[in-house]
Tab-separated table of C-alpha atoms and ligand atoms in Angstrom:
chain	number	residue	atom	x	y	z
A	882	MET	CA	3.255	109.341	-39.211
A	883	ASP	CA	0.507	110.756	-37.533
A	884	ARG	CA	0.225	108.557	-34.535
A	885	THR	CA	-2.958	110.701	-33.337
A	886	ALA	CA	-5.391	109.614	-36.074
A	887	THR	CA	-7.279	106.386	-35.094
A	888	ALA	CA	-7.545	103.183	-36.537
A	889	THR	CA	-10.881	101.783	-35.060
A	890	GLY	CA	-13.254	100.466	-37.077
A	891	THR	CA	-13.819	96.864	-39.033
A	892	ALA	CA	-11.541	95.254	-41.712
A	893	PHE	CA	-12.366	92.239	-44.283
A	894	VAL	CA	-9.396	90.116	-45.674
A	895	TYR	CA	-9.604	87.818	-48.900
A	896	THR	CA	-6.914	85.783	-49.475
A	897	ILE	CA	-5.819	84.325	-52.581
A	898	GLY	CA	-2.845	82.076	-52.855
A	899	CYS	CA	-0.701	79.569	-50.728
A	900	GLN	CA	-0.360	79.044	-46.996
A	901	MET	CA	1.648	81.473	-46.279
A	902	ASN	CA	-0.290	84.063	-47.289
A	903	GLU	CA	-2.997	82.930	-45.393
A	904	LEU	CA	-0.785	83.454	-42.539
A	905	ASP	CA	0.392	86.723	-43.470
A	906	SER	CA	-3.547	87.645	-43.615
A	907	GLU	CA	-4.119	86.408	-40.556
A	908	LEU	CA	-0.718	88.270	-39.175
A	909	ALA	CA	-2.216	91.424	-40.867
A	910	LEU	CA	-5.615	90.909	-38.892
A	911	GLY	CA	-3.661	90.428	-35.779
A	912	ALA	CA	-2.014	94.255	-36.245
A	913	LEU	CA	-5.190	95.706	-37.513
A	914	SER	CA	-6.646	94.072	-34.465
A	915	ASP	CA	-3.792	95.388	-32.658
A	916	SER	CA	-5.214	98.916	-33.127
A	917	GLY	CA	-8.643	98.343	-32.420
A	918	ILE	CA	-9.859	97.139	-36.013
A	919	THR	CA	-11.946	94.106	-35.592
A	920	ALA	CA	-12.596	91.410	-38.517
A	921	VAL	CA	-15.551	90.917	-40.015
A	922	SER	CA	-16.706	88.310	-42.570
A	923	ARG	CA	-18.148	90.468	-45.371
A	924	PRO	CA	-16.819	92.762	-47.302
A	925	ALA	CA	-20.196	95.104	-47.146
A	926	ASP	CA	-19.526	95.273	-43.236
A	927	ALA	CA	-15.688	96.736	-43.590
A	928	ASP	CA	-14.298	100.098	-43.143
A	929	VAL	CA	-11.048	98.736	-44.087
A	930	LEU	CA	-10.974	96.184	-47.132
A	931	LEU	CA	-7.746	94.287	-47.898
A	932	VAL	CA	-6.826	91.599	-50.796
A	933	ASN	CA	-3.647	89.777	-50.042
A	934	THR	CA	-2.353	88.612	-53.522
A	935	CYS	CA	-0.377	85.912	-55.197
A	936	SER	CA	1.549	86.504	-58.440
A	937	VAL	CA	2.331	82.840	-58.858
A	938	ARG	CA	-0.005	82.544	-61.927
A	939	GLU	CA	-1.830	84.919	-64.083
A	940	LYS	CA	-5.181	83.667	-63.351
A	941	ALA	CA	-4.384	84.544	-59.338
A	942	GLU	CA	-3.266	87.964	-60.367
A	943	GLU	CA	-6.499	88.181	-62.445
A	944	LYS	CA	-8.715	87.176	-59.551
A	945	ALA	CA	-7.174	90.380	-57.665
A	946	TYR	CA	-8.101	92.816	-59.925
A	947	SER	CA	-11.685	91.495	-60.743
A	948	TRP	CA	-12.774	91.357	-56.583
A	949	LEU	CA	-10.812	94.932	-56.258
A	950	GLY	CA	-13.443	95.751	-59.451
A	951	ARG	CA	-16.453	94.456	-57.384
A	952	MET	CA	-15.130	96.515	-54.452
A	953	LYS	CA	-15.556	99.758	-56.401
A	954	ALA	CA	-19.065	100.010	-56.041
A	955	LEU	CA	-18.410	99.815	-51.811
A	956	LYS	CA	-16.410	102.521	-52.262
A	957	ARG	CA	-18.469	104.825	-54.400
A	958	SER	CA	-20.904	104.250	-51.649
A	959	ASN	CA	-18.659	105.044	-48.847
A	960	PRO	CA	-15.566	107.345	-49.392
A	961	ASP	CA	-13.969	106.674	-46.245
A	962	LEU	CA	-13.770	103.175	-46.821
A	963	ILE	CA	-10.021	101.808	-47.439
A	964	ILE	CA	-9.050	99.391	-50.107
A	965	GLY	CA	-5.525	97.922	-49.641
A	966	VAL	CA	-3.656	95.309	-51.427
A	967	LEU	CA	-0.832	93.303	-49.965
A	968	GLY	CA	1.310	90.146	-50.657
A	969	CYS	CA	3.041	89.561	-54.146
A	970	MET	CA	1.225	91.262	-56.286
A	971	ALA	CA	1.762	94.354	-54.458
A	972	GLN	CA	5.524	93.920	-54.176
A	973	LYS	CA	5.605	93.401	-57.969
A	974	GLU	CA	3.298	95.783	-59.573
A	975	GLY	CA	3.486	98.677	-57.448
A	976	LYS	CA	2.528	101.490	-58.289
A	977	LEU	CA	0.994	100.057	-61.297
A	978	ILE	CA	-1.677	98.961	-59.300
A	979	PHE	CA	-2.750	102.410	-58.751
A	980	ARG	CA	-3.000	103.252	-61.710
A	981	ARG	CA	-4.718	100.134	-62.782
A	982	ALA	CA	-7.511	100.494	-59.600
A	983	PRO	CA	-7.053	104.161	-58.670
A	984	TYR	CA	-9.754	103.586	-55.969
A	985	VAL	CA	-7.039	101.633	-53.915
A	986	ASP	CA	-5.565	103.473	-51.160
A	987	ILE	CA	-2.742	101.270	-50.004
A	988	VAL	CA	-0.331	98.674	-51.620
A	989	ALA	CA	2.009	97.059	-49.148
A	990	GLY	CA	4.479	94.231	-50.595
A	991	THR	CA	5.425	91.067	-48.607
A	992	ALA	CA	7.733	92.887	-46.140
A	993	HIS	CA	5.192	95.177	-44.872
A	994	PHE	CA	1.895	93.520	-44.139
A	995	THR	CA	1.966	94.219	-40.398
A	996	ARG	CA	2.384	97.361	-40.673
A	997	ILE	CA	-1.054	97.780	-42.066
A	998	ASP	CA	-2.630	99.330	-39.059
A	999	ASP	CA	-0.132	102.128	-39.331
A	1000	TYR	CA	-0.956	102.733	-43.386
A	1001	VAL	CA	-4.525	102.732	-42.203
A	1002	ARG	CA	-4.015	105.700	-39.738
A	1003	GLN	CA	-1.829	107.498	-42.202
A	1004	VAL	CA	-4.432	107.314	-45.029
A	1005	ARG	CA	-7.112	108.503	-42.518
A	1006	ALA	CA	-4.941	111.394	-41.272
A	1007	THR	CA	-3.283	112.637	-44.627
A	1008	GLY	CA	-6.107	111.408	-47.142
A	1009	LYS	CA	-3.051	110.250	-49.057
A	1010	ARG	CA	-2.358	106.962	-50.766
A	1011	VAL	CA	0.719	104.526	-48.899
A	1012	LEU	CA	3.304	102.608	-51.477
A	1013	ALA	CA	5.366	100.451	-49.019
A	1014	ILE	CA	7.258	97.890	-51.349
A	1015	GLY	CA	10.914	98.616	-50.459
A	1016	ARG	CA	13.077	96.095	-48.880
A	1017	ASP	CA	15.378	98.422	-47.021
A	1018	GLU	CA	12.575	98.520	-44.069
A	1019	GLU	CA	11.923	95.124	-43.693
A	1020	VAL	CA	10.313	94.045	-40.822
A	1021	GLN	CA	10.072	91.331	-38.058
A	1022	THR	CA	6.815	90.146	-39.526
A	1023	GLU	CA	6.404	87.252	-37.143
A	1024	LYS	CA	7.168	89.846	-33.841
A	1025	ARG	CA	3.837	91.316	-33.495
A	1026	LEU	CA	1.936	88.135	-32.653
A	1027	LYS	CA	0.233	89.004	-29.688
A	1028	ALA	CA	-3.194	89.892	-31.295
A	1029	ARG	CA	-3.023	86.503	-33.568
A	1030	GLU	CA	-6.066	84.439	-32.864
A	1031	THR	CA	-5.078	80.604	-31.752
A	1032	PRO	CA	-7.169	78.624	-33.454
A	1033	GLN	CA	-7.098	74.622	-33.426
A	1034	SER	CA	-4.628	74.022	-36.280
A	1035	SER	CA	-2.090	77.077	-36.919
A	1036	TYR	CA	0.804	77.990	-39.375
A	1037	VAL	CA	4.149	79.171	-38.259
A	1038	ALA	CA	6.468	80.875	-40.391
A	1039	VAL	CA	9.770	79.603	-40.003
A	1040	MET	CA	11.683	81.313	-42.952
A	1041	ARG	CA	10.456	83.619	-45.844
A	1042	GLY	CA	12.373	84.131	-49.693
A	1043	CYS	CA	13.981	81.265	-51.438
A	1044	ASP	CA	17.299	81.650	-52.990
A	1045	HIS	CA	16.518	79.043	-55.520
A	1046	HIS	CA	16.177	80.361	-59.138
A	1047	CYS	CA	13.527	77.935	-60.836
A	1048	THR	CA	13.031	79.946	-64.424
A	1049	TYR	CA	9.333	79.648	-64.044
A	1050	CYS	CA	8.820	81.264	-60.609
A	1051	VAL	CA	8.152	85.150	-59.589
A	1052	VAL	CA	8.691	84.382	-55.738
A	1053	PRO	CA	12.639	85.038	-55.231
A	1054	ASN	CA	11.644	88.659	-56.850
A	1055	THR	CA	8.621	88.943	-54.772
A	1056	ARG	CA	9.935	87.479	-51.411
A	1057	GLY	CA	13.430	88.157	-51.810
A	1058	ALA	CA	16.351	86.070	-50.930
A	1059	GLU	CA	15.958	83.400	-47.806
A	1060	GLN	CA	15.875	84.193	-44.294
A	1061	SER	CA	15.619	82.134	-41.582
A	1062	ARG	CA	14.129	82.715	-37.928
A	1063	GLU	CA	16.370	81.871	-34.733
A	1064	LEU	CA	15.408	78.534	-34.144
A	1065	GLU	CA	14.563	79.146	-30.513
A	1066	GLU	CA	12.096	81.846	-31.376
A	1067	ILE	CA	10.362	79.472	-33.251
A	1068	VAL	CA	9.912	76.639	-30.493
A	1069	GLU	CA	8.647	79.784	-28.148
A	1070	GLU	CA	6.141	80.934	-30.929
A	1071	CYS	CA	4.926	76.977	-31.113
A	1072	ARG	CA	4.911	77.287	-27.182
A	1073	ILE	CA	2.922	79.787	-26.668
A	1074	LEU	CA	0.452	78.630	-29.605
A	1075	VAL	CA	-0.184	75.237	-28.027
A	1076	GLY	CA	-0.486	76.635	-24.669
A	1077	GLU	CA	-3.612	78.706	-25.807
A	1078	GLY	CA	-4.761	76.102	-27.183
A	1079	THR	CA	-3.119	74.793	-30.904
A	1080	GLN	CA	-3.121	71.089	-31.517
A	1081	GLU	CA	-1.702	70.993	-34.780
A	1082	ILE	CA	1.637	73.234	-36.014
A	1083	THR	CA	2.216	73.560	-39.564
A	1084	LEU	CA	5.621	75.092	-40.263
A	1085	LEU	CA	6.012	77.379	-43.236
A	1086	GLY	CA	9.039	77.983	-45.877
A	1087	GLN	CA	9.275	78.640	-49.292
A	1088	ASN	CA	11.812	76.197	-49.823
A	1089	ILE	CA	12.057	74.631	-45.870
A	1090	ASP	CA	14.713	72.081	-46.573
A	1091	SER	CA	16.865	74.936	-46.866
A	1092	TYR	CA	16.011	76.313	-43.404
A	1093	GLY	CA	18.751	77.362	-41.066
A	1094	LYS	CA	21.932	77.380	-43.665
A	1095	ARG	CA	22.310	81.278	-43.056
A	1096	LEU	CA	21.872	81.605	-39.637
A	1097	ARG	CA	25.093	82.615	-37.640
A	1098	PRO	CA	26.820	82.206	-35.296
A	1099	ARG	CA	25.604	78.747	-35.736
A	1100	ARG	CA	23.654	76.887	-38.739
A	1101	ARG	CA	20.650	75.212	-38.604
A	1102	THR	CA	18.682	72.388	-40.019
A	1103	LEU	CA	15.369	71.930	-40.757
A	1104	ALA	CA	15.855	68.228	-39.112
A	1105	GLU	CA	16.904	70.343	-35.947
A	1106	LEU	CA	13.993	72.665	-35.854
A	1107	LEU	CA	11.653	69.640	-36.155
A	1108	TYR	CA	12.867	67.416	-33.316
A	1109	ALA	CA	13.105	70.843	-31.162
A	1110	VAL	CA	9.344	71.970	-32.237
A	1111	ALA	CA	7.735	68.093	-31.554
A	1112	ASP	CA	9.184	68.303	-28.325
A	1113	VAL	CA	6.942	70.903	-27.310
A	1114	PRO	CA	4.675	69.425	-24.939
A	1115	GLY	CA	0.836	69.086	-26.218
A	1116	LEU	CA	1.860	69.703	-29.603
A	1117	LYS	CA	-0.579	66.239	-31.409
A	1118	ARG	CA	0.793	67.225	-35.139
A	1119	LEU	CA	3.775	68.666	-36.380
A	1120	ARG	CA	3.772	69.296	-40.436
A	1121	PHE	CA	6.188	71.391	-42.442
A	1122	VAL	CA	5.852	72.443	-46.273
A	1123	THR	CA	7.561	72.741	-48.896
A	1124	SER	CA	10.345	70.544	-49.768
A	1125	HIS	CA	12.877	71.137	-52.906
A	1126	PRO	CA	13.882	67.609	-54.310
A	1127	SER	CA	17.245	68.889	-54.201
A	1128	ASP	CA	17.403	70.223	-50.591
A	1129	LEU	CA	15.952	67.449	-49.267
A	1130	LYS	CA	18.321	65.715	-46.479
A	1131	PRO	CA	18.354	62.061	-45.357
A	1132	GLU	CA	18.100	62.611	-41.884
A	1133	LEU	CA	14.395	64.231	-42.521
A	1134	PHE	CA	13.598	60.743	-42.887
A	1135	GLN	CA	15.399	59.592	-39.766
A	1136	ALA	CA	12.992	62.600	-38.270
A	1137	PHE	CA	9.886	61.113	-39.731
A	1138	ARG	CA	10.863	57.780	-37.724
A	1139	ASP	CA	11.570	59.351	-34.602
A	1140	LEU	CA	9.178	61.766	-33.843
A	1141	PRO	CA	5.579	59.984	-33.332
A	1142	ASN	CA	4.038	63.534	-33.487
A	1143	LEU	CA	5.812	64.763	-37.103
A	1144	MET	CA	2.884	63.650	-39.586
A	1145	PRO	CA	3.792	61.174	-42.168
A	1146	TYR	CA	3.216	63.434	-45.142
A	1147	LEU	CA	5.404	65.312	-47.650
A	1148	HIS	CA	4.918	67.716	-50.421
A	1149	PHE	CA	7.927	67.584	-52.591
A	1150	PRO	CA	7.089	68.836	-56.446
A	1151	ALA	CA	8.804	67.628	-59.207
A	1152	GLN	CA	7.359	70.074	-61.751
A	1153	SER	CA	8.432	67.750	-64.868
A	1154	GLY	CA	9.798	63.881	-65.399
A	1155	SER	CA	11.885	65.207	-67.789
A	1156	ASP	CA	15.453	65.828	-67.167
A	1157	GLU	CA	15.700	68.247	-70.233
A	1158	VAL	CA	12.269	70.292	-68.866
A	1159	LEU	CA	14.022	69.796	-65.496
A	1160	LYS	CA	17.041	71.456	-66.336
A	1161	ARG	CA	15.401	74.403	-68.058
A	1162	MET	CA	13.579	74.892	-65.204
A	1163	ARG	CA	16.739	75.078	-63.312
A	1164	ARG	CA	15.484	72.788	-60.671
A	1165	GLY	CA	18.882	71.134	-59.792
A	1166	TYR	CA	17.167	67.341	-59.742
A	1167	THR	CA	17.144	64.656	-62.312
A	1168	HIS	CA	13.565	62.202	-62.656
A	1169	ALA	CA	16.206	59.498	-61.676
A	1170	ARG	CA	17.029	61.219	-58.130
A	1171	TYR	CA	13.645	62.146	-57.580
A	1172	MET	CA	12.762	58.254	-57.663
A	1173	GLU	CA	15.611	57.640	-55.524
A	1174	LEU	CA	13.840	60.264	-52.893
A	1175	VAL	CA	10.266	58.631	-53.188
A	1176	ALA	CA	11.830	55.171	-52.768
A	1177	ALA	CA	13.820	56.532	-49.699
A	1178	ALA	CA	10.940	58.293	-48.087
A	1179	ARG	CA	8.564	55.001	-48.698
A	1180	GLU	CA	10.873	53.012	-47.267
A	1181	ALA	CA	11.589	55.245	-43.922
A	1182	VAL	CA	7.724	55.802	-43.631
A	1183	PRO	CA	5.679	53.100	-45.706
A	1184	GLU	CA	2.354	54.782	-45.141
A	1185	ILE	CA	3.812	58.236	-45.936
A	1186	GLY	CA	1.419	60.508	-47.870
A	1187	LEU	CA	3.551	62.155	-51.081
A	1188	ALA	CA	2.164	65.277	-52.745
A	1189	GLY	CA	3.436	67.196	-55.725
A	1190	ASP	CA	2.963	70.196	-58.118
A	1191	THR	CA	3.747	69.554	-62.166
A	1192	ILE	CA	4.131	72.080	-64.457
A	1193	VAL	CA	2.606	70.813	-67.882
A	1194	GLY	CA	3.926	72.694	-71.386
A	1195	PHE	CA	7.027	74.332	-69.997
A	1196	CYS	CA	9.142	75.811	-72.853
A	1197	GLY	CA	10.137	73.955	-75.195
A	1198	GLU	CA	8.215	70.545	-73.834
A	1199	THR	CA	8.042	67.644	-76.502
A	1200	GLU	CA	5.645	64.798	-76.513
A	1201	GLU	CA	8.646	62.443	-75.170
A	1202	ASP	CA	9.127	65.052	-72.335
A	1203	PHE	CA	5.488	64.900	-71.653
A	1204	GLU	CA	5.962	61.220	-71.641
A	1205	ARG	CA	8.455	61.228	-68.747
A	1206	THR	CA	6.169	63.230	-66.531
A	1207	LEU	CA	3.473	61.012	-66.804
A	1208	GLU	CA	5.996	57.815	-66.031
A	1209	LEU	CA	6.854	59.942	-62.971
A	1210	HIS	CA	3.110	60.430	-62.020
A	1211	GLU	CA	2.751	56.929	-62.405
A	1212	LYS	CA	5.483	55.640	-60.403
A	1213	THR	CA	5.196	58.153	-57.907
A	1214	ARG	CA	1.380	57.420	-57.079
A	1215	TYR	CA	1.128	60.957	-55.932
A	1216	GLN	CA	-2.010	61.010	-52.934
A	1217	ALA	CA	-2.191	64.349	-54.630
A	1218	SER	CA	-0.788	66.628	-56.819
A	1219	TYR	CA	-1.213	70.407	-58.257
A	1220	ILE	CA	-1.301	70.397	-61.524
A	1221	PHE	CA	-0.699	73.517	-63.795
A	1222	MET	CA	-0.513	74.926	-67.213
A	1223	TYR	CA	2.457	76.864	-67.984
A	1224	SER	CA	2.335	80.344	-69.036
A	1225	GLU	CA	4.909	83.298	-69.133
A	1226	ARG	CA	5.307	85.324	-66.125
A	1227	ASP	CA	7.116	88.514	-65.442
A	1228	TYR	CA	9.853	89.005	-63.494
A	1229	THR	CA	10.670	85.247	-64.040
A	1230	PRO	CA	14.007	83.987	-64.937
A	1231	ALA	CA	12.560	82.303	-68.189
A	1232	LYS	CA	10.954	85.631	-69.410
A	1233	ASP	CA	14.142	87.640	-68.481
A	1234	GLN	CA	16.393	84.792	-70.459
A	1235	GLY	CA	14.016	84.681	-73.304
A	1236	LEU	CA	13.083	80.827	-72.992
A	1237	LYS	CA	9.919	80.861	-75.693
A	1238	ASP	CA	6.462	80.184	-73.646
A	1239	ASP	CA	6.236	77.758	-77.554
A	1240	VAL	CA	3.839	74.925	-76.643
A	1241	PRO	CA	0.408	76.180	-78.244
A	1242	LEU	CA	-2.216	76.310	-75.914
A	1243	GLU	CA	-4.487	73.339	-77.565
A	1244	VAL	CA	-1.099	71.065	-76.781
A	1245	LYS	CA	-0.873	72.233	-73.238
A	1246	LYS	CA	-4.813	71.923	-72.780
A	1247	ARG	CA	-4.529	68.048	-74.303
A	1248	ARG	CA	-1.427	67.202	-71.739
A	1249	ILE	CA	-2.975	68.706	-68.645
A	1250	ASN	CA	-6.475	66.808	-69.512
A	1251	LYS	CA	-4.545	64.029	-69.586
A	1252	LEU	CA	-2.440	64.289	-66.843
A	1253	MET	CA	-5.300	65.137	-64.627
A	1254	GLN	CA	-7.428	61.946	-65.881
A	1255	LEU	CA	-4.872	59.676	-65.305
A	1256	GLN	CA	-3.965	61.201	-61.950
A	1257	ARG	CA	-7.311	61.263	-60.932
A	1258	GLU	CA	-7.801	57.473	-61.614
A	1259	TRP	CA	-3.886	56.708	-59.955
A	1260	SER	CA	-5.481	58.770	-56.921
A	1261	LEU	CA	-8.699	57.140	-56.901
A	1262	ALA	CA	-6.853	53.571	-56.925
A	1263	GLU	CA	-4.670	54.358	-54.147
A	1264	ASN	CA	-7.291	55.564	-51.909
A	1265	GLN	CA	-9.741	52.601	-52.874
A	1266	ARG	CA	-6.709	50.309	-50.722
A	1267	LYS	CA	-7.386	52.559	-48.072
A	1268	ILE	CA	-11.038	50.594	-47.677
A	1269	GLY	CA	-10.976	49.195	-44.183
A	1270	LYS	CA	-8.251	50.864	-42.318
A	1271	VAL	CA	-8.601	52.738	-39.328
A	1272	TYR	CA	-7.114	56.465	-39.650
A	1273	GLU	CA	-7.099	59.033	-35.977
A	1274	VAL	CA	-8.739	62.228	-37.600
A	1275	PHE	CA	-8.369	65.482	-36.216
A	1276	GLY	CA	-11.818	67.510	-36.835
A	1277	GLU	CA	-12.250	70.452	-38.699
A	1278	GLY	CA	-16.309	70.565	-38.238
A	1279	PRO	CA	-19.165	69.884	-40.546
A	1280	SER	CA	-18.269	69.685	-44.171
A	1281	ARG	CA	-19.753	71.926	-46.357
A	1282	LYS	CA	-21.022	70.176	-48.874
A	1283	ASP	CA	-22.812	67.988	-46.625
A	1284	SER	CA	-23.423	69.016	-42.962
A	1285	ARG	CA	-24.175	65.601	-41.929
A	1286	LYS	CA	-20.814	64.445	-42.217
A	1287	GLN	CA	-17.881	65.799	-40.288
A	1288	GLU	CA	-14.467	66.617	-41.992
A	1289	GLY	CA	-10.858	66.359	-40.814
A	1290	ARG	CA	-7.558	65.009	-41.709
A	1291	ASN	CA	-5.941	62.056	-41.025
A	1292	PRO	CA	-1.822	61.772	-40.442
A	1293	GLN	CA	-1.180	61.960	-44.225
A	1294	HIS	CA	-3.155	65.030	-44.636
A	1295	GLN	CA	-6.170	63.431	-46.545
A	1296	VAL	CA	-9.992	64.634	-46.272
A	1297	VAL	CA	-11.655	62.025	-44.073
A	1298	LEU	CA	-15.788	62.580	-43.980
A	1299	ALA	CA	-17.775	60.629	-41.549
A	1300	GLU	CA	-21.325	61.020	-40.286
A	1301	SER	CA	-21.866	61.971	-36.977
A	1302	GLY	CA	-24.599	64.032	-35.137
A	1303	ARG	CA	-21.752	66.034	-33.042
A	1304	ASP	CA	-19.376	68.708	-34.380
A	1305	LEU	CA	-16.129	67.063	-33.881
A	1306	SER	CA	-13.773	70.360	-34.681
A	1307	GLY	CA	-10.906	70.551	-32.806
A	1308	GLN	CA	-10.949	66.916	-31.543
A	1309	PHE	CA	-9.724	63.528	-32.322
A	1310	TYR	CA	-11.065	60.885	-33.256
A	1311	LYS	CA	-10.820	57.161	-35.223
A	1312	VAL	CA	-12.915	56.472	-38.457
A	1313	GLU	CA	-12.969	53.261	-40.380
A	1314	ILE	CA	-12.541	53.907	-44.196
A	1315	THR	CA	-15.582	52.240	-46.089
A	1316	SER	CA	-15.343	54.009	-49.313
A	1317	ALA	CA	-12.783	56.646	-51.182
A	1318	THR	CA	-13.142	59.043	-54.185
A	1319	ASP	CA	-9.576	60.375	-55.714
A	1320	ALA	CA	-10.010	62.980	-53.767
A	1321	ALA	CA	-11.521	62.040	-50.172
A	1322	LEU	CA	-12.026	58.917	-47.868
A	1323	TYR	CA	-15.463	58.433	-46.487
A	1324	GLY	CA	-15.911	56.114	-43.602
A	1325	LYS	CA	-17.840	55.454	-40.058
A	1326	LEU	CA	-16.778	56.631	-36.201
A	1327	VAL	CA	-14.722	53.643	-34.582
B	1286	SF4	S1	12.007	76.519	-54.918
B	1286	SF4	FE1	11.972	77.445	-56.926
B	1286	SF4	S2	9.573	77.312	-57.569
B	1286	SF4	FE2	9.887	77.491	-55.096
B	1286	SF4	S3	9.804	79.133	-54.636
B	1286	SF4	FE3	12.054	78.786	-54.565
B	1286	SF4	S4	12.442	79.737	-56.986
B	1286	SF4	FE4	10.077	79.404	-56.780
């Protein structure tokens, strides 16, 4: 690699997808900034344009291609502009991206984004495209943290990849098998972040409940990790996502009881309420088991906020199956639920095993609309029960929709809006809830 070519200039990253992608974009920008490339907020001001992609749903891939299509005009007016595709779609599609968007210079998969500065240098020095998707040269992504900006609220990846093979999911294919980071290394990173001003840390893992199971010589658990991170002096709020119902351990509920800075929020997707569908999804639990976990979580932490993900219209889903999903939602009373319509994806076990995407589109649409409507009503009813309560809120600054209101999150991770003449970002303040919608709580500063 030609190290003499410079990598100075400006970069813009467009992030699609999950929190792990948001973190990866931050780390990629960190790597670029180490090389003197600074972040800008508009594509038109950038010398390097990156899109960090997601493959979980077809829509996310279409979004990436349509963004790339829009960037083509910038490349036409500036041939030196470097365009790169990072993340899951890069990993999954590889060279196909060059065929579909020939003006792309870099395709870097899920294990390579922190080398983006090297790839930019390489393109500038040789004029040739870079394709980096092999697993053999995996990088320790979190090692290069020096240049990362330290926000008030930070993500820390504790593991990457997933050992489950849920039949609808492309993640094990794009991100590979589970790899946990050493506990001490994670705690050290959290210590540094808090030292630099972070007050809230969210630990990330595709299936975070199985954290540490492959670490040697000593296996570790998520609970151990939570106790260790919660102990970092000065850390005000600790969160973790995403949980898998078949890996969630009872000791986790004890951690919620013991650790005052572990926030009462659990995102653990059920995906379906039908045992038959759960079997076909290969999720490893039943409706009844899921409800036991909901009861255990509520018993341990009565005010816990539960969030879920649900797929409607999975292969072979009948009306009865769907009714079971409605029932699960009605009983669980999620404070937030991310509901999607199934569509067949390449490189998933469902496709490889010939599971038929056989629920007609109009049936899927009817079911998703019904579930979303009911979920909105249930969320509204739950939120209205919070009127009169006082929450400690961590401020995120003025609301984008109404700048007179300050937006923040309560311990349950719900959006709370309150009027204030001051910018309260990065501050803790108390709000008494006076009204609610299905998506947010509104109140007055106390
Ligand atoms: S647990 Fe299942 S849905 Fe979640 S990342 Fe792993 S395979 Fe995908």
